[in-house]
Backbone as a printed PyTorch tensor [residue, N CA C, xyz], in Angstrom:
tensor([[[105.1720, 137.6920, 177.8240],
         [104.7780, 137.6360, 178.5620],
         [103.8800, 138.7640, 179.7150]],

        [[104.2260, 139.7800, 179.8670],
         [104.2840, 141.1780, 179.6700],
         [102.9880, 141.3120, 179.3680]],

        [[102.9310, 141.5840, 178.2530],
         [101.9030, 142.0070, 177.2220],
         [100.4020, 141.1660, 177.3480]],

        [[100.6820, 139.4050, 177.6190],
         [ 99.5060, 138.9380, 178.2860],
         [ 99.0830, 139.2660, 179.3550]],

        [[ 99.8370, 139.7600, 180.2740],
         [ 99.4940, 140.0680, 181.7740],
         [ 98.7540, 141.4700, 181.6000]],

        [[ 99.3040, 142.3690, 180.8240],
         [ 98.4840, 143.5610, 180.5760],
         [ 97.4060, 143.1780, 179.6010]],

        [[ 97.2590, 142.9490, 178.8700],
         [ 96.1290, 142.4190, 178.3400],
         [ 94.9410, 141.5620, 178.9860]],

        [[ 95.2080, 140.7570, 179.8150],
         [ 94.6100, 140.0910, 181.2320],
         [ 93.7240, 141.0270, 182.3060]],

        [[ 94.8170, 141.9930, 182.6770],
         [ 94.6290, 143.3620, 183.5900],
         [ 93.3750, 144.0820, 182.6420]],

        [[ 93.6040, 144.2790, 181.1180],
         [ 92.6310, 145.1800, 180.7700],
         [ 91.2630, 144.6040, 180.3260]],

        [[ 91.4110, 143.2250, 180.0470],
         [ 89.8900, 142.7900, 180.1740],
         [ 89.3600, 142.6950, 180.9860]],

        [[ 89.9720, 141.9470, 182.1620],
         [ 89.6230, 141.7290, 183.2910],
         [ 88.7390, 143.1980, 184.2590]],

        [[ 89.4690, 144.2550, 184.1000],
         [ 88.7110, 145.1660, 184.5040],
         [ 88.0430, 146.0520, 183.2310]],

        [[ 87.6730, 145.4440, 182.3680],
         [ 86.7140, 146.4340, 181.1530],
         [ 85.3970, 145.0930, 181.9030]],

        [[ 85.4250, 143.5940, 181.9240],
         [ 84.5240, 143.4290, 182.1960],
         [ 84.1940, 143.6440, 183.8150]],

        [[ 84.5990, 143.9640, 184.7560],
         [ 84.0750, 144.7700, 185.9800],
         [ 83.4330, 145.9620, 185.8160]],

        [[ 83.8000, 146.8760, 185.2000],
         [ 83.3160, 148.0170, 184.7290],
         [ 82.1550, 147.3250, 183.8270]],

        [[ 81.9550, 146.9290, 183.1200],
         [ 80.7500, 146.7170, 182.1240],
         [ 79.8400, 146.3290, 183.0120]],

        [[ 80.0810, 145.1290, 184.1180],
         [ 79.1930, 144.2550, 185.0530],
         [ 78.5280, 145.5580, 185.6760]],

        [[ 79.6790, 146.6130, 186.4240],
         [ 79.0200, 147.5850, 187.3650],
         [ 77.8800, 148.4970, 186.6410]],

        [[ 78.3930, 148.4280, 185.5240],
         [ 77.8010, 149.7840, 184.6850],
         [ 76.3070, 149.5250, 184.3690]],

        [[ 76.6900, 148.0490, 184.4340],
         [ 74.7290, 147.2810, 183.7460],
         [ 74.1380, 147.1640, 185.0690]],

        [[ 74.6440, 146.6280, 186.1450],
         [ 73.9430, 146.5950, 187.6710],
         [ 73.5930, 147.8050, 187.7730]],

        [[ 74.0880, 148.8870, 187.4310],
         [ 73.8550, 150.3000, 188.3090],
         [ 72.8270, 151.1890, 186.8380]],

        [[ 72.8310, 150.5700, 185.4440],
         [ 71.8510, 150.7110, 184.6140],
         [ 70.4330, 150.2190, 184.3920]],

        [[ 70.4420, 148.8920, 185.4500],
         [ 69.6590, 148.2350, 185.8930],
         [ 68.5480, 148.3830, 186.4930]],

        [[ 69.5320, 148.6100, 187.7920],
         [ 68.6440, 149.0850, 188.9990],
         [ 68.0520, 150.8310, 189.4160]],

        [[ 68.9560, 151.3060, 188.1320],
         [ 68.1870, 152.8660, 188.1470],
         [ 67.2770, 153.2230, 187.4630]],

        [[ 67.0560, 152.2630, 186.0750],
         [ 66.1040, 152.7290, 185.3700],
         [ 64.9850, 152.0140, 185.9000]],

        [[ 64.7100, 151.1450, 186.6720],
         [ 63.6190, 151.0350, 187.2580],
         [ 62.9860, 149.2740, 186.3240]],

        [[ 63.7210, 149.1860, 185.2880],
         [ 63.1960, 148.4150, 183.9690],
         [ 62.6800, 147.1280, 184.4600]],

        [[ 61.4350, 146.4550, 184.3850],
         [ 60.6460, 145.9160, 184.9820],
         [ 61.5080, 144.3110, 185.0220]],

        [[ 60.9330, 143.4470, 185.6910],
         [ 61.8560, 142.2430, 186.0210],
         [ 61.4160, 141.4270, 185.1990]],

        [[ 61.8330, 140.6060, 184.3860],
         [ 61.4560, 139.8580, 183.2100],
         [ 62.3850, 138.3980, 183.6200]],

        [[ 63.2780, 138.2320, 184.7150],
         [ 63.7920, 136.6460, 184.9020],
         [ 64.4110, 136.9830, 186.5390]],

        [[ 64.5470, 136.1720, 187.0350],
         [ 64.5600, 136.1630, 188.7220],
         [ 66.1370, 136.2560, 188.8180]],

        [[ 66.2490, 137.1370, 189.8090],
         [ 67.7820, 137.0600, 189.9900],
         [ 68.3010, 138.4210, 189.2540]],

        [[ 69.4210, 139.0150, 189.6550],
         [ 70.1900, 139.6850, 188.7080],
         [ 70.6350, 139.4020, 186.9960]],

        [[ 71.1770, 140.1710, 186.2720],
         [ 71.6990, 139.7040, 185.1590],
         [ 73.2170, 139.9900, 185.2040]],

        [[ 73.7450, 138.4710, 185.1640],
         [ 75.0740, 138.7210, 185.1950],
         [ 76.2370, 138.7880, 184.3380]],

        [[ 75.5350, 139.4350, 183.3570],
         [ 76.2400, 139.5070, 181.9320],
         [ 77.1090, 137.8500, 181.3770]],

        [[ 77.9680, 138.6330, 180.7960],
         [ 78.8310, 137.5310, 179.9800],
         [ 80.4900, 137.4340, 181.4720]],

        [[ 79.7280, 137.5480, 182.6410],
         [ 81.0300, 137.0440, 183.9280],
         [ 81.7150, 135.8300, 183.2770]],

        [[ 80.5520, 134.9120, 183.1490],
         [ 81.6420, 133.6510, 183.3600],
         [ 82.4300, 133.8470, 182.0920]],

        [[ 82.3680, 134.1340, 180.9050],
         [ 82.9820, 134.1180, 179.4070],
         [ 83.6990, 135.3730, 180.1470]],

        [[ 83.5840, 136.1230, 180.5570],
         [ 85.3240, 137.2110, 181.1340],
         [ 85.8470, 136.1430, 181.5030]],

        [[ 85.4860, 135.6120, 182.5430],
         [ 87.0060, 135.0590, 183.4020],
         [ 87.5850, 134.0100, 183.0060]],

        [[ 86.7450, 133.1830, 181.7800],
         [ 87.4130, 132.1910, 181.0730],
         [ 88.0430, 132.6460, 180.0500]],

        [[ 88.1270, 133.8650, 179.2720],
         [ 88.9320, 134.1370, 179.0950],
         [ 90.4930, 134.6050, 179.4290]],

        [[ 90.1050, 135.4710, 180.7000],
         [ 91.0420, 135.8790, 181.7290],
         [ 91.8570, 134.2680, 182.3220]],

        [[ 91.1740, 133.4650, 182.5730],
         [ 91.6110, 132.1410, 183.0220],
         [ 92.7430, 131.6970, 181.4010]],

        [[ 91.8680, 131.7730, 180.4100],
         [ 92.8710, 131.4830, 179.5800],
         [ 94.7080, 131.8920, 179.2930]],

        [[ 93.9480, 133.5300, 179.0240],
         [ 95.1150, 133.9740, 179.2420],
         [ 95.9770, 134.0790, 180.2370]],

        [[ 95.8450, 133.5410, 181.6560],
         [ 96.6190, 133.4070, 182.7180],
         [ 97.1340, 132.3070, 182.4770]],

        [[ 96.7740, 130.7360, 182.3100],
         [ 97.4970, 129.2340, 181.7040],
         [ 98.4510, 129.6340, 180.7870]],

        [[ 98.1570, 130.4530, 179.4340],
         [ 99.1550, 131.1860, 178.7350],
         [100.5720, 131.6060, 178.9190]],

        [[100.0820, 132.5850, 179.9400],
         [100.9810, 133.1400, 180.5960],
         [102.0210, 132.1960, 181.4750]],

        [[101.3280, 131.6490, 181.9440],
         [102.0900, 130.4940, 182.7850],
         [102.7830, 129.5510, 181.8050]],

        [[102.3210, 128.6980, 180.8000],
         [102.9230, 127.9610, 179.8980],
         [104.1460, 129.0190, 178.9930]],

        [[104.1130, 130.2650, 179.0390],
         [104.8900, 130.8990, 178.0780],
         [106.3730, 131.0150, 179.1810]],

        [[105.6610, 131.1910, 180.5040],
         [106.8060, 131.5990, 181.5200],
         [107.8840, 130.1940, 181.5390]],

        [[107.1410, 129.1100, 181.9960],
         [107.5690, 127.4180, 182.3180],
         [109.1460, 127.2980, 180.7330]],

        [[107.7790, 127.5950, 179.1110],
         [108.8800, 127.2730, 178.3740],
         [110.0320, 128.3540, 178.1470]],

        [[110.0650, 129.8670, 178.5720],
         [110.7840, 130.7250, 178.8040],
         [112.1300, 130.0660, 179.5970]],

        [[111.7770, 129.8080, 180.6840],
         [112.6280, 129.2910, 181.7620],
         [113.2390, 128.1420, 181.1780]],

        [[112.2540, 126.9460, 180.8190],
         [112.9840, 125.4930, 179.9360],
         [114.4390, 126.2240, 178.8310]],

        [[113.3030, 126.8590, 178.0200],
         [114.6420, 127.7910, 176.6320],
         [115.6850, 128.4290, 177.2520]],

        [[115.6520, 129.0230, 178.3600],
         [117.0650, 130.0350, 178.9790],
         [117.8960, 129.1040, 179.1950]],

        [[117.6670, 128.0720, 179.9440],
         [118.4980, 127.2860, 181.2420],
         [119.1890, 126.4490, 179.1890]],

        [[118.4610, 125.9550, 178.7050],
         [118.3990, 125.2040, 177.5990],
         [119.9370, 125.8270, 176.5550]],

        [[119.6490, 127.5640, 176.2990],
         [120.4570, 128.1360, 175.8510],
         [121.7510, 128.4010, 176.4690]],

        [[121.7280, 128.1550, 178.0650],
         [122.7710, 128.6870, 178.7600],
         [123.6780, 127.6730, 178.7370]],

        [[123.3190, 126.0450, 178.9450],
         [123.5740, 124.8210, 178.2380],
         [124.0570, 124.8780, 177.2690]],

        [[123.9580, 125.2350, 176.4210],
         [124.3320, 124.9570, 175.1080],
         [125.2260, 126.1060, 174.4980]],

        [[125.4680, 127.3720, 175.5820],
         [126.0980, 128.4730, 175.4520],
         [127.5550, 127.8780, 175.8020]],

        [[127.6820, 126.8380, 176.9480],
         [128.5720, 126.5450, 177.6680],
         [129.3890, 125.2490, 176.9530]],

        [[128.6660, 124.5190, 175.8960],
         [129.1960, 123.7970, 175.5550],
         [129.7720, 124.2170, 174.2030]],

        [[129.0190, 125.3100, 173.5810],
         [130.0740, 126.3420, 172.5010],
         [131.1140, 126.9540, 173.0230]],

        [[131.6060, 127.4200, 174.2790],
         [132.3840, 127.9900, 174.9460],
         [133.6130, 127.0850, 175.2030]],

        [[133.1370, 125.5890, 175.8470],
         [133.8500, 124.6140, 175.8900],
         [134.6310, 124.2070, 174.4290]],

        [[133.7940, 124.1650, 173.3920],
         [134.2620, 123.7160, 172.4520],
         [134.7220, 124.4480, 171.4680]],

        [[134.5100, 125.9050, 171.5670],
         [135.5960, 126.5800, 171.1280],
         [136.7920, 127.4490, 171.6640]],

        [[136.9790, 126.4840, 173.2580],
         [138.2400, 126.8410, 173.7740],
         [139.2280, 125.6200, 173.3890]],

        [[138.7120, 124.4240, 173.4680],
         [139.2770, 123.0670, 172.9520],
         [140.0140, 123.5700, 171.1280]],

        [[139.3870, 123.8630, 170.9830],
         [139.1870, 123.8160, 168.9120],
         [140.2670, 125.0450, 168.9270]],

        [[140.4070, 126.1600, 169.4330],
         [141.6180, 127.3210, 169.6080],
         [142.4810, 126.9440, 170.0180]],

        [[142.3830, 126.0780, 171.2540],
         [143.9230, 125.3980, 171.5390],
         [144.4390, 124.4600, 170.6930]],

        [[143.4820, 123.4910, 169.9120],
         [144.0030, 122.5550, 168.7480],
         [145.1180, 123.5350, 167.8140]],

        [[144.1130, 124.4510, 167.4240],
         [144.3780, 125.4460, 166.3860],
         [146.1380, 126.0960, 166.3250]],

        [[145.8060, 126.4660, 167.8090],
         [147.5330, 127.1270, 167.9870],
         [148.1020, 125.9500, 168.5080]],

        [[148.2170, 124.5760, 168.3960],
         [149.0290, 123.6470, 168.5620],
         [149.2320, 123.1320, 166.8780]],

        [[148.2760, 123.2200, 166.2690],
         [148.2230, 123.0030, 164.7200],
         [149.7590, 124.1050, 164.2260]],

        [[149.0960, 125.5120, 164.4860],
         [149.9130, 126.1220, 164.0940],
         [151.4700, 126.2800, 164.4370]],

        [[151.7350, 126.0030, 165.6490],
         [152.8500, 125.6570, 166.1250],
         [153.5990, 124.6760, 165.1590]],

        [[152.6860, 123.4800, 164.9070],
         [153.5550, 122.8420, 164.1550],
         [153.9270, 122.9020, 162.8010]],

        [[153.0600, 123.5320, 162.4100],
         [153.1060, 124.4050, 160.7270],
         [154.8330, 125.2110, 160.8480]],

        [[154.8670, 126.0200, 161.9390],
         [156.0720, 127.1360, 162.2630],
         [156.9330, 126.0850, 162.2110]],

        [[157.1230, 124.5510, 162.8810],
         [157.9910, 123.8890, 163.1910],
         [158.3930, 123.0130, 162.0520]],

        [[157.5010, 122.9170, 160.9980],
         [157.5560, 122.0740, 159.8650],
         [158.1300, 122.7890, 158.8790]],

        [[158.0980, 124.2650, 158.8090],
         [158.1190, 125.2270, 157.6810],
         [159.6490, 125.2120, 158.0720]],

        [[160.2670, 125.4340, 159.3150],
         [161.9680, 125.2750, 159.9120],
         [162.4420, 124.1860, 159.3260]],

        [[161.9500, 123.3680, 159.7090],
         [162.6130, 122.2490, 159.3750],
         [162.4770, 121.8960, 157.4270]],

        [[161.6650, 122.2110, 157.2170],
         [161.5310, 122.5880, 155.6030],
         [162.7620, 123.6210, 155.0920]],

        [[163.0380, 124.3590, 155.4110],
         [164.1880, 125.4570, 155.5280],
         [165.2380, 124.5330, 155.4270]],

        [[165.5520, 124.1330, 156.5680],
         [166.7930, 123.6260, 156.6670],
         [166.6610, 122.3880, 155.4650]],

        [[166.1580, 121.6170, 155.5930],
         [166.2550, 120.2230, 154.3710],
         [166.3450, 121.0610, 153.1440]],

        [[165.9150, 122.0620, 153.1640],
         [166.0950, 122.7230, 151.3230],
         [167.8630, 123.4500, 151.4270]],

        [[167.5650, 123.8980, 152.8980],
         [169.3480, 124.1990, 152.8180],
         [170.3360, 123.6460, 152.3310]],

        [[170.4490, 122.0680, 153.3840],
         [170.9650, 121.0070, 152.9710],
         [170.9100, 120.3310, 151.7810]],

        [[169.8000, 120.4950, 150.9200],
         [169.5340, 119.6570, 149.2980],
         [170.4530, 120.5410, 148.4760]],

        [[170.4650, 122.2460, 148.9790],
         [171.3180, 123.1860, 148.1750],
         [172.8260, 122.9780, 148.2270]],

        [[173.0720, 123.1300, 149.5070],
         [174.7420, 122.3130, 149.9970],
         [175.2190, 120.7640, 148.9210]],

        [[174.3490, 119.9180, 149.2030],
         [174.4700, 119.1300, 148.5670],
         [174.4680, 118.5270, 147.1130]],

        [[173.7130, 119.7050, 146.3810],
         [173.6020, 119.7770, 145.2470],
         [174.5880, 120.6460, 144.6980]],

        [[175.2430, 121.3600, 145.3140],
         [176.3050, 122.1870, 145.7020],
         [177.4810, 121.3260, 145.4220]],

        [[177.7550, 120.0550, 146.0930],
         [178.6520, 119.4480, 146.9040],
         [178.7570, 118.2060, 145.5750]],

        [[177.8430, 118.0610, 145.1350],
         [177.3560, 116.9130, 143.4850],
         [178.2050, 117.5730, 142.3160]],

        [[177.8580, 118.7040, 142.3900],
         [178.4630, 119.4270, 141.0690],
         [179.7040, 119.8010, 141.1500]],

        [[180.3740, 119.9730, 142.1270],
         [181.9470, 120.0730, 142.4400],
         [182.6760, 118.9150, 142.1610]],

        [[181.9520, 117.8270, 142.4950],
         [182.5430, 116.4470, 142.3120],
         [182.3270, 115.8190, 140.8950]],

        [[181.0150, 116.2080, 140.6010],
         [181.1740, 115.8330, 139.2100],
         [181.7000, 116.7000, 138.2120]],

        [[182.2350, 117.7870, 138.3310],
         [183.2060, 118.8820, 137.5870],
         [184.6420, 118.1300, 137.8200]],

        [[185.0930, 117.8370, 139.0140],
         [186.1800, 116.9960, 139.3100],
         [186.3300, 115.5080, 138.8690]],

        [[185.1430, 114.8510, 138.6530],
         [185.2450, 113.8020, 137.8950],
         [185.3810, 113.8580, 136.6470]],

        [[184.6440, 114.6960, 136.1440],
         [184.6390, 115.1240, 134.4770],
         [186.2440, 115.2930, 134.3410]],

        [[186.9470, 116.1570, 134.9700],
         [187.9760, 116.9020, 134.7190],
         [189.1050, 115.2000, 134.6700]],

        [[188.9010, 114.4660, 135.7520],
         [189.9190, 113.4990, 135.7790],
         [189.4260, 112.7140, 134.6570]],

        [[188.4130, 112.3180, 134.0300],
         [187.9400, 111.5170, 132.8460],
         [188.5610, 112.0170, 131.9760]],

        [[188.5400, 113.4070, 131.7120],
         [189.2010, 114.0430, 130.2580],
         [190.5210, 114.0800, 130.2020]],

        [[191.5210, 114.0580, 131.4700],
         [192.8180, 113.7050, 131.8350],
         [193.1330, 112.1940, 131.1030]],

        [[192.0510, 111.2440, 131.7830],
         [192.5150, 110.0850, 131.4800],
         [192.4530, 109.6620, 129.9520]],

        [[191.4210, 110.3920, 129.5360],
         [191.2530, 109.9130, 127.7950],
         [192.5410, 110.6250, 127.1270]],

        [[192.8270, 111.9760, 127.7610],
         [194.2720, 112.5040, 127.1500],
         [195.3810, 111.7110, 127.0860]],

        [[195.6460, 110.6210, 128.3630],
         [196.7040, 110.1140, 128.8190],
         [196.7780, 108.6130, 127.9240]],

        [[195.4740, 108.7550, 127.8370],
         [195.1850, 106.9800, 127.4010],
         [195.8510, 106.2360, 126.2010]],

        [[196.2870, 107.1590, 124.9330],
         [197.2250, 106.8170, 123.8920],
         [198.6530, 106.1130, 124.3600]],

        [[199.1340, 107.3880, 125.6610],
         [200.4460, 106.8940, 125.8450],
         [200.7090, 105.6310, 126.8890]],

        [[199.0220, 104.9760, 127.5340],
         [199.2000, 103.9580, 128.5330],
         [199.1550, 102.7000, 127.4500]],

        [[198.1730, 102.9900, 126.1420],
         [197.9700, 101.7010, 125.4710],
         [199.4870, 101.3920, 124.6110]],

        [[200.1620, 102.7210, 124.6440],
         [201.9380, 102.5530, 123.8800],
         [202.6070, 101.7310, 124.7190]],

        [[202.3510, 102.1400, 125.9010],
         [203.5630, 101.0160, 126.8920],
         [203.2280, 100.0970, 127.4140]],

        [[201.4030,  99.5890, 127.0110],
         [200.6730,  98.3490, 127.7480],
         [201.4780,  97.2290, 126.8540]],

        [[200.9720,  97.9320, 125.4350],
         [201.3980,  97.1690, 123.5580],
         [202.8970,  96.8860, 123.8190]],

        [[203.8880,  97.8170, 124.1850],
         [205.2210,  97.4170, 123.8570],
         [205.9130,  97.3470, 124.9050]],

        [[205.3470,  97.1600, 125.8320],
         [206.0890,  96.7420, 127.6120],
         [206.9040,  95.3560, 127.2810]],

        [[206.4670,  94.2610, 126.7790],
         [207.2740,  93.5210, 126.4540],
         [208.4100,  93.7430, 125.4550]],

        [[207.9750,  94.0240, 124.3740],
         [209.1440,  94.2510, 123.4840],
         [210.2090,  95.1660, 124.0060]],

        [[209.8490,  96.2630, 124.7650],
         [210.7500,  97.5450, 125.4080],
         [211.6150,  96.5530, 126.5750]],

        [[210.9190,  95.8590, 126.8500],
         [211.5120,  95.2540, 128.5850],
         [212.9240,  94.1000, 127.6240]],

        [[212.6870,  93.4040, 126.4040],
         [213.3440,  92.6910, 126.2620],
         [214.5310,  93.6690, 125.6110]],

        [[214.3760,  94.6780, 124.7530],
         [214.9660,  96.0060, 124.6230],
         [216.2200,  95.8770, 125.3120]],

        [[216.2430,  96.2090, 126.4860],
         [216.4360,  96.5640, 127.3980],
         [217.5160,  95.8310, 127.9850]],

        [[217.0530,  94.2720, 128.3700],
         [217.8030,  93.3700, 128.6340],
         [218.8460,  93.3560, 127.7230]],

        [[218.6200,  93.4280, 125.9580],
         [219.8320,  93.1560, 125.3150],
         [220.7660,  94.3550, 125.4210]],

        [[220.3530,  95.3610, 126.0710],
         [221.6180,  96.6580, 125.8190],
         [222.3050,  96.3600, 126.7230]]])
């Protein structure tokens, strides 16, 4: 916009100087009159170009205002979204920490339960071995109980 303003000022001043220079040249030189009135040069064209540049400057200023407003709104939405996402991220990180602690406790409980199960399995295995070792004696008593009982009665 500043560049357009500068260009419009330069063009306007150029056409003013050119118009004055031409008027003074025709008046001083005593040139013959070939038409009525003085020659205006490209005055209408110069004002048309300057006017177009002014219209362009106005349009650019309006677009700049709209773009600045939209950018400010977008920045506000971005900052709000960023804040919400950072809050959510912090909450999720906290949940991850809590779940990791819970997992550690569960892993510890699992290790304890595995150790306890191993001890009980060893104890059960020892008991089954002992029962297997004394089984022949038990079978002897079961098979011979009636006979031994009868023999005791006769004694």
